[in-house]
Amino acid sequence: MTTRGFGEPVKRVEDPRLVTGKGRYVDDIGDDRTLHAAFVRSPHARARIRDIDPFEAYEVDGVVAVYTWDDLAGPAAEPLPLLIPHPDLTHPRTGYALARDAVNHVGEAVAMVVARDRYVAEDAVALVKVDYEVLKPVVGLRKAAAAEELVYDDVPGNAAAVSTQSYGDAASAVAQAPHRLTFEWDIERSACMPMEGKGVHARWDRHEGKLTLWTATQTSTGVRGAVSAKLGLDLTQVDVITPDVGGGFGVKIVHPWPEEIMVPWASMRLGRDVKWTEDRREHFVSSAHERAQLLTVDVGFDDEGRVLGMEVDILHDHGAYIPYGLIVPINASTQLLGPYKPGAYRVTFTSLYTNTVLVTPYRGAGRPQGVYAMERTMDRIAQYLGKDRLAVREANFIQPDEFPVDFGLMFQDGRPLKYDSGNYPGLADKLRALVGWDEFEEFRAQARSEGRRVGIGLGFYVEGTGPGPYEGGHVQVLTSGKVKVATGITSQGQGHQTAFAQIVATELGVPFEDVIVTTGDTRRFGYSVGTFASRGAVMSGSAIALAARKVRDRTLQLAADALEADPGDLEIVEGQVQVKGDPSTAVGIGTVAVLSNPLRYAFDEASKAATQFSGGPVDYSQPPITPGDKPGLDETDYYSPPASTFAAGAHAVIVETDPDTAEIHILKYAVVHDCGRMVNPRIVEGQIHGGVAQGVGGALYEVMAYDDAGQLANASFMDFLMPYVSEVPTSIEIDHLETPSPLNPLGIKGAGEAGVIPTSAAIAAAIEDAEGIPIVRMPISPSELFDLRRAAAYPEPVVNTMPGTASTRWVDPASLPAAPTESEDRP
């Protein structure tokens, strides 16, 4: 059997091509005849559009057309779709392909210019005159919740949705608990920054009535469905191809973006290829953000720290529109539970409109916020009781013999929140050893003797992965012996071409090098959902495995006829079908593919064996293709899960805070991860490394800083800080635990988002442990930590704010003692 199959740390086959500049991205499509689009974008956060005058733009040499909403008609002129409806989403609002009569955030597309090149298009954009009536915007969760101003006059309280889920009587459980704590956790708005922004290239063939669209998306079939609906085309008239994509992280799962409607719409009208490539400022002000939530926790617990009841209220900022529904706050509110099961639980989230860029899932998709609230709550309980933080968690863990665990809540896939498998005490045992938890106080004492401040923190999480409804896979054996695999999900760097090839190599018994994988091309596979929610390996991997098993069974049957053997006596080894243990009598799988397709004509030496006078044994009582069979050696299958499968993990971090500058340095980072059976440990660890890097960014650097006028004050890499290699942990200690999922044929769970989910919680805990100052809001910068130190030292309020922004952080010295501000003991 191949040594590069399931479970092996195979190097990614994609990498040599990508790192040597041989990748092919959307911006590489087209030639000198391609027209280029640029967009007029609103400079105001909230305004009515009185008039648009494109006259001066038309005077620029090279301008082909200028379009506004008035040029659209039919479905293209209607609001963009609400992709994920929900019964609690009572006041949904989505934008238009081009703003109709109002704009609701800075960066909203108002008009589109098409010109011979992007330079001309950008010059013309500056000449399109838009007359705005500027209105007062709503910026920030507290202002949105206060509702003194409304984003939409017909949306009371700025609330698109209020949703409550619960089990047990949480209010009574909290009220009657021996101990009770109440506090608020605050997570700032951030955003993903893929190296490649969005991009669209459209080609309309008027003779065939066919639209071909290249787009940097996470769901080629979703774009296909949306574009065909908006442009009045049948699905068969639209092909969507996703070439190489330079990162997605969630922002490219939204569909259709306005540009994905307008670019093909213009191509159809002009009869020319039209392209648009997002620049970095556009990505900041017109794509999508995430994270911003305020979470209020009221928790009751016993003397051992066991949570008897918990009530959580969440304010969620979803920006100006809500096309992706309530997925982010649902994730935050349900995944907050982590590896624990409080005696009773009630959570209510309110999803609020603000005049800022819309919010959609970003790697982790609401889970970092929920996990932050729960893990910091565990820290507070331990602090209050004077107990070890890990011991308090262990007192609350769901035990291995309790699975499956049904919480009686609904998850983001519309199915019950039901954990399928796990071993959370096992994660804790591995993490304790990996980070040196029991030895840390000795390390701290040594550091103190040297005048250094160090602290340790940890965070556990459970992540629902692989949600449905389905994915499919097609496996085809060619007459050369090569195996072609196609699936509908797209790739943005996950290593699909490697991992899926490993699955097929193992299931089919062929060399890994002979498997060729295609993703995200509707011409090859037309039915799919998309790449998100850590679902690629779970969903497409399972579907591909099922298809490969079908091909294997058929291969053995056909080879049995050729070898005059029983199929049960045969095996496939390195692409050769042979009697088990006897390679002397064998037939290549490519030859079997030849025999699977009865031919009248011989095209080459190989195809002679499939012709009517080949000389081989023939059963003349049967037709060449028996009823129920088909020519060719290929199969398609689909996997549809009964529910999501739940991965889990634990992170721990040791930090050092500079006593003078308040800079925060990560000394050690440890991760224990359980994603079920691992297809490729090397790829899993790469996902963890990348996730931790993004988690560090979210914990220490990345903030979308809006001012009161709704202007994004740091909309460039000059001001928006991301961690460089110097800020990311140079060495991440990783250990694995494998609890196979019973829900899919491979026993796997998702791994793509694991690294980012508990990072803020662990780092906040470590900083707090080093400083002795409560950390209640993330991310935290050195200047903010400096102000917290000053507030702890001097009895006066300190305003902690970024100049010119609305991100003001008040620190009340009365809130700074070790115990939380609100507590209550009961006998």
PDB file of C-alpha atoms in Angstrom, residues 365-629:
ATOM      1  CA  ALA A 365     -16.899  33.055  13.309  1.00  0.00           C
ATOM      2  CA  GLY A 366     -18.145  34.197  16.706  1.00  0.00           C
ATOM      3  CA  ARG A 367     -16.438  31.439  18.665  1.00  0.00           C
ATOM      4  CA  PRO A 368     -13.470  33.562  19.844  1.00  0.00           C
ATOM      5  CA  GLN A 369     -15.914  35.953  21.519  1.00  0.00           C
ATOM      6  CA  GLY A 370     -17.930  33.226  23.229  1.00  0.00           C
ATOM      7  CA  VAL A 371     -14.842  31.292  24.292  1.00  0.00           C
ATOM      8  CA  TYR A 372     -13.313  34.505  25.656  1.00  0.00           C
ATOM      9  CA  ALA A 373     -16.357  35.068  27.851  1.00  0.00           C
ATOM     10  CA  MET A 374     -16.484  31.515  29.182  1.00  0.00           C
ATOM     11  CA  GLU A 375     -12.743  31.046  29.738  1.00  0.00           C
ATOM     12  CA  ARG A 376     -12.328  34.399  31.454  1.00  0.00           C
ATOM     13  CA  THR A 377     -15.348  33.520  33.594  1.00  0.00           C
ATOM     14  CA  MET A 378     -13.580  30.313  34.631  1.00  0.00           C
ATOM     15  CA  ASP A 379     -10.536  32.409  35.546  1.00  0.00           C
ATOM     16  CA  ARG A 380     -12.684  34.722  37.663  1.00  0.00           C
ATOM     17  CA  ILE A 381     -14.299  31.804  39.485  1.00  0.00           C
ATOM     18  CA  ALA A 382     -10.879  30.335  40.255  1.00  0.00           C
ATOM     19  CA  GLN A 383      -9.602  33.717  41.430  1.00  0.00           C
ATOM     20  CA  TYR A 384     -12.629  34.251  43.650  1.00  0.00           C
ATOM     21  CA  LEU A 385     -12.334  30.830  45.276  1.00  0.00           C
ATOM     22  CA  GLY A 386      -8.544  30.920  45.464  1.00  0.00           C
ATOM     23  CA  LYS A 387      -8.299  27.755  43.366  1.00  0.00           C
ATOM     24  CA  ASP A 388      -6.059  26.619  40.533  1.00  0.00           C
ATOM     25  CA  ARG A 389      -7.492  27.759  37.208  1.00  0.00           C
ATOM     26  CA  LEU A 390      -7.000  24.392  35.548  1.00  0.00           C
ATOM     27  CA  ALA A 391      -8.578  22.599  38.509  1.00  0.00           C
ATOM     28  CA  VAL A 392     -11.747  24.695  38.215  1.00  0.00           C
ATOM     29  CA  ARG A 393     -12.019  23.765  34.563  1.00  0.00           C
ATOM     30  CA  GLU A 394     -11.507  20.105  35.356  1.00  0.00           C
ATOM     31  CA  ALA A 395     -14.368  20.302  37.858  1.00  0.00           C
ATOM     32  CA  ASN A 396     -16.670  21.430  35.013  1.00  0.00           C
ATOM     33  CA  PHE A 397     -15.546  19.158  32.152  1.00  0.00           C
ATOM     34  CA  ILE A 398     -17.973  16.925  30.319  1.00  0.00           C
ATOM     35  CA  GLN A 399     -16.578  13.435  30.848  1.00  0.00           C
ATOM     36  CA  PRO A 400     -15.668  10.987  28.035  1.00  0.00           C
ATOM     37  CA  ASP A 401     -18.427   8.541  29.036  1.00  0.00           C
ATOM     38  CA  GLU A 402     -21.119  11.227  28.747  1.00  0.00           C
ATOM     39  CA  PHE A 403     -21.051  11.493  24.935  1.00  0.00           C
ATOM     40  CA  PRO A 404     -23.131  12.218  22.965  1.00  0.00           C
ATOM     41  CA  VAL A 405     -24.101  15.372  24.849  1.00  0.00           C
ATOM     42  CA  ASP A 406     -27.318  17.112  23.800  1.00  0.00           C
ATOM     43  CA  PHE A 407     -27.652  20.629  25.184  1.00  0.00           C
ATOM     44  CA  GLY A 408     -31.182  21.136  23.955  1.00  0.00           C
ATOM     45  CA  LEU A 409     -30.080  24.196  21.948  1.00  0.00           C
ATOM     46  CA  MET A 410     -30.004  24.800  18.199  1.00  0.00           C
ATOM     47  CA  PHE A 411     -26.669  25.226  16.452  1.00  0.00           C
ATOM     48  CA  GLN A 412     -25.902  27.424  13.428  1.00  0.00           C
ATOM     49  CA  ASP A 413     -26.757  24.591  11.004  1.00  0.00           C
ATOM     50  CA  GLY A 414     -30.350  24.504  12.252  1.00  0.00           C
ATOM     51  CA  ARG A 415     -29.733  21.194  14.002  1.00  0.00           C
ATOM     52  CA  PRO A 416     -29.402  20.330  17.703  1.00  0.00           C
ATOM     53  CA  LEU A 417     -26.231  21.353  19.521  1.00  0.00           C
ATOM     54  CA  LYS A 418     -25.109  17.793  20.207  1.00  0.00           C
ATOM     55  CA  TYR A 419     -21.460  16.954  20.864  1.00  0.00           C
ATOM     56  CA  ASP A 420     -20.617  13.656  19.143  1.00  0.00           C
ATOM     57  CA  SER A 421     -17.321  12.687  20.812  1.00  0.00           C
ATOM     58  CA  GLY A 422     -14.402  14.058  22.810  1.00  0.00           C
ATOM     59  CA  ASN A 423     -12.049  13.653  25.746  1.00  0.00           C
ATOM     60  CA  TYR A 424     -11.682  16.981  27.495  1.00  0.00           C
ATOM     61  CA  PRO A 425      -9.836  15.724  30.608  1.00  0.00           C
ATOM     62  CA  GLY A 426      -7.356  14.135  28.192  1.00  0.00           C
ATOM     63  CA  LEU A 427      -6.773  17.529  26.585  1.00  0.00           C
ATOM     64  CA  ALA A 428      -6.099  19.037  30.018  1.00  0.00           C
ATOM     65  CA  ASP A 429      -3.621  16.322  30.951  1.00  0.00           C
ATOM     66  CA  LYS A 430      -1.659  16.842  27.736  1.00  0.00           C
ATOM     67  CA  LEU A 431      -1.731  20.638  28.058  1.00  0.00           C
ATOM     68  CA  ARG A 432      -0.549  20.522  31.679  1.00  0.00           C
ATOM     69  CA  ALA A 433       2.557  18.631  30.605  1.00  0.00           C
ATOM     70  CA  LEU A 434       3.120  20.499  27.339  1.00  0.00           C
ATOM     71  CA  VAL A 435       3.225  24.013  28.812  1.00  0.00           C
ATOM     72  CA  GLY A 436       4.718  23.047  32.165  1.00  0.00           C
ATOM     73  CA  TRP A 437       1.708  24.248  34.171  1.00  0.00           C
ATOM     74  CA  ASP A 438       2.778  22.703  37.461  1.00  0.00           C
ATOM     75  CA  GLU A 439       6.314  24.059  37.148  1.00  0.00           C
ATOM     76  CA  PHE A 440       5.362  27.613  36.252  1.00  0.00           C
ATOM     77  CA  GLU A 441       5.530  29.128  39.752  1.00  0.00           C
ATOM     78  CA  GLU A 442       9.157  28.114  39.995  1.00  0.00           C
ATOM     79  CA  PHE A 443       9.768  29.832  36.648  1.00  0.00           C
ATOM     80  CA  ARG A 444       7.900  32.938  37.858  1.00  0.00           C
ATOM     81  CA  ALA A 445      10.004  33.136  41.000  1.00  0.00           C
ATOM     82  CA  GLN A 446      13.186  32.969  38.964  1.00  0.00           C
ATOM     83  CA  ALA A 447      11.890  35.699  36.616  1.00  0.00           C
ATOM     84  CA  ARG A 448      10.968  37.944  39.551  1.00  0.00           C
ATOM     85  CA  SER A 449      14.456  37.616  40.952  1.00  0.00           C
ATOM     86  CA  GLU A 450      15.662  39.017  37.631  1.00  0.00           C
ATOM     87  CA  GLY A 451      13.169  41.908  37.683  1.00  0.00           C
ATOM     88  CA  ARG A 452      10.904  40.346  35.036  1.00  0.00           C
ATOM     89  CA  ARG A 453       7.110  40.059  34.953  1.00  0.00           C
ATOM     90  CA  VAL A 454       5.723  36.813  33.529  1.00  0.00           C
ATOM     91  CA  GLY A 455       2.273  35.258  33.526  1.00  0.00           C
ATOM     92  CA  ILE A 456       0.531  32.134  32.275  1.00  0.00           C
ATOM     93  CA  GLY A 457      -2.937  31.721  30.805  1.00  0.00           C
ATOM     94  CA  LEU A 458      -4.995  29.022  29.177  1.00  0.00           C
ATOM     95  CA  GLY A 459      -8.163  28.524  27.206  1.00  0.00           C
ATOM     96  CA  PHE A 460     -10.289  25.549  26.158  1.00  0.00           C
ATOM     97  CA  TYR A 461     -12.786  25.418  23.314  1.00  0.00           C
ATOM     98  CA  VAL A 462     -15.163  23.171  21.420  1.00  0.00           C
ATOM     99  CA  GLU A 463     -15.824  23.952  17.767  1.00  0.00           C
ATOM    100  CA  GLY A 464     -18.729  22.739  15.668  1.00  0.00           C
ATOM    101  CA  THR A 465     -17.232  21.726  12.316  1.00  0.00           C
ATOM    102  CA  GLY A 466     -18.389  20.186   9.072  1.00  0.00           C
ATOM    103  CA  PRO A 467     -21.968  21.530   8.951  1.00  0.00           C
ATOM    104  CA  GLY A 468     -24.191  20.372   6.087  1.00  0.00           C
ATOM    105  CA  PRO A 469     -26.229  20.198   4.126  1.00  0.00           C
ATOM    106  CA  TYR A 470     -23.885  18.194   1.861  1.00  0.00           C
ATOM    107  CA  GLU A 471     -20.828  17.982  -0.370  1.00  0.00           C
ATOM    108  CA  GLY A 472     -20.014  15.686  -3.265  1.00  0.00           C
ATOM    109  CA  GLY A 473     -17.058  14.094  -4.931  1.00  0.00           C
ATOM    110  CA  HIS A 474     -16.297  12.566  -8.329  1.00  0.00           C
ATOM    111  CA  VAL A 475     -13.507  10.032  -8.819  1.00  0.00           C
ATOM    112  CA  GLN A 476     -12.475   8.888 -12.305  1.00  0.00           C
ATOM    113  CA  VAL A 477      -9.785   6.409 -13.288  1.00  0.00           C
ATOM    114  CA  LEU A 478      -8.202   7.290 -16.638  1.00  0.00           C
ATOM    115  CA  THR A 479      -6.837   4.722 -19.069  1.00  0.00           C
ATOM    116  CA  SER A 480      -3.347   5.973 -18.210  1.00  0.00           C
ATOM    117  CA  GLY A 481      -3.870   4.849 -14.631  1.00  0.00           C
ATOM    118  CA  LYS A 482      -4.079   8.414 -13.363  1.00  0.00           C
ATOM    119  CA  VAL A 483      -7.028   9.251 -11.123  1.00  0.00           C
ATOM    120  CA  LYS A 484      -8.920  12.532 -11.452  1.00  0.00           C
ATOM    121  CA  VAL A 485     -10.877  13.841  -8.496  1.00  0.00           C
ATOM    122  CA  ALA A 486     -13.321  16.737  -8.499  1.00  0.00           C
ATOM    123  CA  THR A 487     -15.283  18.379  -5.710  1.00  0.00           C
ATOM    124  CA  GLY A 488     -17.276  21.579  -5.582  1.00  0.00           C
ATOM    125  CA  ILE A 489     -15.681  23.298  -2.606  1.00  0.00           C
ATOM    126  CA  THR A 490     -13.009  25.889  -3.290  1.00  0.00           C
ATOM    127  CA  SER A 491      -9.450  26.134  -1.985  1.00  0.00           C
ATOM    128  CA  GLN A 492      -7.752  29.128  -0.401  1.00  0.00           C
ATOM    129  CA  GLY A 493      -4.602  27.462   0.895  1.00  0.00           C
ATOM    130  CA  GLN A 494      -5.981  24.595   2.982  1.00  0.00           C
ATOM    131  CA  GLY A 495      -4.038  21.885   1.157  1.00  0.00           C
ATOM    132  CA  HIS A 496      -7.067  20.234  -0.437  1.00  0.00           C
ATOM    133  CA  GLN A 497      -5.101  18.926  -3.409  1.00  0.00           C
ATOM    134  CA  THR A 498      -2.838  17.051  -1.000  1.00  0.00           C
ATOM    135  CA  ALA A 499      -5.317  15.825   1.610  1.00  0.00           C
ATOM    136  CA  PHE A 500      -7.950  14.667  -0.879  1.00  0.00           C
ATOM    137  CA  ALA A 501      -5.292  12.851  -2.901  1.00  0.00           C
ATOM    138  CA  GLN A 502      -4.206  11.049   0.273  1.00  0.00           C
ATOM    139  CA  ILE A 503      -7.781   9.929   0.910  1.00  0.00           C
ATOM    140  CA  VAL A 504      -8.171   8.578  -2.623  1.00  0.00           C
ATOM    141  CA  ALA A 505      -4.752   6.929  -2.601  1.00  0.00           C
ATOM    142  CA  THR A 506      -5.727   5.068   0.558  1.00  0.00           C
ATOM    143  CA  GLU A 507      -9.281   4.171  -0.436  1.00  0.00           C
ATOM    144  CA  LEU A 508      -8.475   3.139  -3.997  1.00  0.00           C
ATOM    145  CA  GLY A 509      -4.997   1.692  -3.494  1.00  0.00           C
ATOM    146  CA  VAL A 510      -3.251   3.873  -6.067  1.00  0.00           C
ATOM    147  CA  PRO A 511      -0.026   5.887  -5.840  1.00  0.00           C
ATOM    148  CA  PHE A 512      -0.501   9.305  -4.264  1.00  0.00           C
ATOM    149  CA  GLU A 513       1.375  10.895  -7.171  1.00  0.00           C
ATOM    150  CA  ASP A 514      -1.230   9.580  -9.639  1.00  0.00           C
ATOM    151  CA  VAL A 515      -4.154  11.450  -8.058  1.00  0.00           C
ATOM    152  CA  ILE A 516      -5.071  14.855  -9.532  1.00  0.00           C
ATOM    153  CA  VAL A 517      -7.579  17.005  -7.626  1.00  0.00           C
ATOM    154  CA  THR A 518      -9.727  19.863  -8.966  1.00  0.00           C
ATOM    155  CA  THR A 519     -11.793  22.124  -6.710  1.00  0.00           C
ATOM    156  CA  GLY A 520     -14.144  25.055  -7.174  1.00  0.00           C
ATOM    157  CA  ASP A 521     -14.960  24.676 -10.886  1.00  0.00           C
ATOM    158  CA  THR A 522     -18.658  24.330 -11.695  1.00  0.00           C
ATOM    159  CA  ARG A 523     -17.740  22.812 -15.064  1.00  0.00           C
ATOM    160  CA  ARG A 524     -16.266  19.833 -13.220  1.00  0.00           C
ATOM    161  CA  PHE A 525     -18.651  19.601 -10.290  1.00  0.00           C
ATOM    162  CA  GLY A 526     -21.878  21.567 -10.203  1.00  0.00           C
ATOM    163  CA  TYR A 527     -23.327  20.798  -6.781  1.00  0.00           C
ATOM    164  CA  SER A 528     -21.678  22.157  -3.662  1.00  0.00           C
ATOM    165  CA  VAL A 529     -22.153  24.418  -0.647  1.00  0.00           C
ATOM    166  CA  GLY A 530     -18.740  25.956  -0.079  1.00  0.00           C
ATOM    167  CA  THR A 531     -15.589  26.220   1.989  1.00  0.00           C
ATOM    168  CA  PHE A 532     -16.260  27.556   5.471  1.00  0.00           C
ATOM    169  CA  ALA A 533     -16.796  26.391   9.065  1.00  0.00           C
ATOM    170  CA  SER A 534     -13.874  23.920   8.998  1.00  0.00           C
ATOM    171  CA  ARG A 535     -15.865  21.638   6.722  1.00  0.00           C
ATOM    172  CA  GLY A 536     -13.578  20.793   3.775  1.00  0.00           C
ATOM    173  CA  ALA A 537     -12.085  17.526   5.031  1.00  0.00           C
ATOM    174  CA  VAL A 538     -15.224  16.468   6.877  1.00  0.00           C
ATOM    175  CA  MET A 539     -17.612  17.088   3.995  1.00  0.00           C
ATOM    176  CA  SER A 540     -15.758  16.801   0.694  1.00  0.00           C
ATOM    177  CA  GLY A 541     -13.238  14.382   2.172  1.00  0.00           C
ATOM    178  CA  SER A 542     -16.044  12.039   3.207  1.00  0.00           C
ATOM    179  CA  ALA A 543     -17.833  12.368  -0.144  1.00  0.00           C
ATOM    180  CA  ILE A 544     -14.614  11.673  -2.062  1.00  0.00           C
ATOM    181  CA  ALA A 545     -13.929   8.640   0.123  1.00  0.00           C
ATOM    182  CA  LEU A 546     -17.405   7.262  -0.586  1.00  0.00           C
ATOM    183  CA  ALA A 547     -16.959   7.809  -4.340  1.00  0.00           C
ATOM    184  CA  ALA A 548     -13.516   6.165  -4.239  1.00  0.00           C
ATOM    185  CA  ARG A 549     -14.976   3.143  -2.473  1.00  0.00           C
ATOM    186  CA  LYS A 550     -17.535   2.779  -5.238  1.00  0.00           C
ATOM    187  CA  VAL A 551     -14.764   2.961  -7.841  1.00  0.00           C
ATOM    188  CA  ARG A 552     -12.749   0.393  -5.913  1.00  0.00           C
ATOM    189  CA  ASP A 553     -15.670  -2.058  -5.771  1.00  0.00           C
ATOM    190  CA  ARG A 554     -16.325  -1.670  -9.481  1.00  0.00           C
ATOM    191  CA  THR A 555     -12.632  -2.012 -10.297  1.00  0.00           C
ATOM    192  CA  LEU A 556     -12.438  -5.302  -8.424  1.00  0.00           C
ATOM    193  CA  GLN A 557     -15.543  -6.613 -10.201  1.00  0.00           C
ATOM    194  CA  LEU A 558     -14.237  -5.740 -13.667  1.00  0.00           C
ATOM    195  CA  ALA A 559     -10.775  -7.076 -12.874  1.00  0.00           C
ATOM    196  CA  ALA A 560     -12.278 -10.291 -11.530  1.00  0.00           C
ATOM    197  CA  ASP A 561     -13.871 -10.911 -14.935  1.00  0.00           C
ATOM    198  CA  ALA A 562     -10.569 -10.266 -16.712  1.00  0.00           C
ATOM    199  CA  LEU A 563      -8.524 -12.391 -14.290  1.00  0.00           C
ATOM    200  CA  GLU A 564     -11.218 -15.064 -13.938  1.00  0.00           C
ATOM    201  CA  ALA A 565     -11.104 -14.661 -10.148  1.00  0.00           C
ATOM    202  CA  ASP A 566     -13.495 -13.883  -7.350  1.00  0.00           C
ATOM    203  CA  PRO A 567     -13.653 -10.143  -6.493  1.00  0.00           C
ATOM    204  CA  GLY A 568     -13.247 -10.989  -2.826  1.00  0.00           C
ATOM    205  CA  ASP A 569      -9.888 -12.577  -3.567  1.00  0.00           C
ATOM    206  CA  LEU A 570      -8.504  -9.418  -5.174  1.00  0.00           C
ATOM    207  CA  GLU A 571      -6.791  -6.307  -3.818  1.00  0.00           C
ATOM    208  CA  ILE A 572      -5.412  -3.110  -5.331  1.00  0.00           C
ATOM    209  CA  VAL A 573      -1.798  -2.327  -4.496  1.00  0.00           C
ATOM    210  CA  GLU A 574      -0.048   0.719  -5.959  1.00  0.00           C
ATOM    211  CA  GLY A 575      -2.486   0.812  -8.855  1.00  0.00           C
ATOM    212  CA  GLN A 576      -2.254  -2.916  -9.667  1.00  0.00           C
ATOM    213  CA  VAL A 577      -5.193  -5.273  -9.187  1.00  0.00           C
ATOM    214  CA  GLN A 578      -3.901  -8.640  -8.041  1.00  0.00           C
ATOM    215  CA  VAL A 579      -4.842 -11.767  -6.187  1.00  0.00           C
ATOM    216  CA  LYS A 580      -4.263 -11.045  -2.493  1.00  0.00           C
ATOM    217  CA  GLY A 581      -0.643 -11.656  -1.659  1.00  0.00           C
ATOM    218  CA  ASP A 582       0.216 -12.732  -5.206  1.00  0.00           C
ATOM    219  CA  PRO A 583       1.464  -9.911  -7.450  1.00  0.00           C
ATOM    220  CA  SER A 584       2.473 -12.335 -10.218  1.00  0.00           C
ATOM    221  CA  THR A 585      -1.007 -12.187 -11.731  1.00  0.00           C
ATOM    222  CA  ALA A 586      -2.073  -8.574 -11.915  1.00  0.00           C
ATOM    223  CA  VAL A 587      -3.760  -6.030 -14.137  1.00  0.00           C
ATOM    224  CA  GLY A 588      -3.179  -2.279 -13.969  1.00  0.00           C
ATOM    225  CA  ILE A 589      -6.068  -0.103 -12.849  1.00  0.00           C
ATOM    226  CA  GLY A 590      -5.670   1.884 -16.081  1.00  0.00           C
ATOM    227  CA  THR A 591      -6.239  -1.312 -18.059  1.00  0.00           C
ATOM    228  CA  VAL A 592      -9.370  -1.947 -16.036  1.00  0.00           C
ATOM    229  CA  ALA A 593     -10.511   1.552 -17.019  1.00  0.00           C
ATOM    230  CA  VAL A 594      -9.980   0.569 -20.662  1.00  0.00           C
ATOM    231  CA  LEU A 595     -12.004  -2.605 -20.232  1.00  0.00           C
ATOM    232  CA  SER A 596     -14.810  -0.667 -18.525  1.00  0.00           C
ATOM    233  CA  ASN A 597     -15.627   1.138 -21.762  1.00  0.00           C
ATOM    234  CA  PRO A 598     -16.569  -1.206 -24.652  1.00  0.00           C
ATOM    235  CA  LEU A 599     -15.369   0.379 -27.911  1.00  0.00           C
ATOM    236  CA  ARG A 600     -16.070  -0.048 -31.593  1.00  0.00           C
ATOM    237  CA  TYR A 601     -12.934   1.852 -32.605  1.00  0.00           C
ATOM    238  CA  ALA A 602      -9.343   1.430 -31.491  1.00  0.00           C
ATOM    239  CA  PHE A 603      -7.554   4.753 -30.992  1.00  0.00           C
ATOM    240  CA  ASP A 604      -4.279   3.372 -29.671  1.00  0.00           C
ATOM    241  CA  GLU A 605      -2.735   0.149 -28.437  1.00  0.00           C
ATOM    242  CA  ALA A 606      -4.443   0.378 -25.053  1.00  0.00           C
ATOM    243  CA  SER A 607      -7.921   0.841 -26.509  1.00  0.00           C
ATOM    244  CA  LYS A 608      -7.618  -2.314 -28.644  1.00  0.00           C
ATOM    245  CA  ALA A 609      -8.395  -4.370 -25.555  1.00  0.00           C
ATOM    246  CA  ALA A 610     -11.856  -2.824 -25.330  1.00  0.00           C
ATOM    247  CA  THR A 611     -12.952  -3.363 -28.940  1.00  0.00           C
ATOM    248  CA  GLN A 612     -15.432  -5.983 -30.115  1.00  0.00           C
ATOM    249  CA  PHE A 613     -12.765  -8.269 -31.612  1.00  0.00           C
ATOM    250  CA  SER A 614     -10.186  -7.947 -28.852  1.00  0.00           C
ATOM    251  CA  GLY A 615      -9.887 -11.697 -28.483  1.00  0.00           C
ATOM    252  CA  GLY A 616     -10.699 -11.746 -24.788  1.00  0.00           C
ATOM    253  CA  PRO A 617     -13.341 -13.938 -23.150  1.00  0.00           C
ATOM    254  CA  VAL A 618     -16.889 -12.810 -24.018  1.00  0.00           C
ATOM    255  CA  ASP A 619     -20.191 -13.827 -22.450  1.00  0.00           C
ATOM    256  CA  TYR A 620     -22.460 -13.653 -25.507  1.00  0.00           C
ATOM    257  CA  SER A 621     -25.549 -14.078 -23.348  1.00  0.00           C
ATOM    258  CA  GLN A 622     -25.034 -10.541 -21.987  1.00  0.00           C
ATOM    259  CA  PRO A 623     -24.907  -7.157 -23.760  1.00  0.00           C
ATOM    260  CA  PRO A 624     -21.540  -5.336 -23.752  1.00  0.00           C
ATOM    261  CA  ILE A 625     -22.838  -3.112 -20.954  1.00  0.00           C
ATOM    262  CA  THR A 626     -25.016  -5.024 -18.532  1.00  0.00           C
ATOM    263  CA  PRO A 627     -28.258  -3.416 -17.316  1.00  0.00           C
ATOM    264  CA  GLY A 628     -27.630  -0.997 -14.481  1.00  0.00           C
ATOM    265  CA  ASP A 629     -23.974  -0.565 -15.434  1.00  0.00           C
TER     266      ASP A 629
END
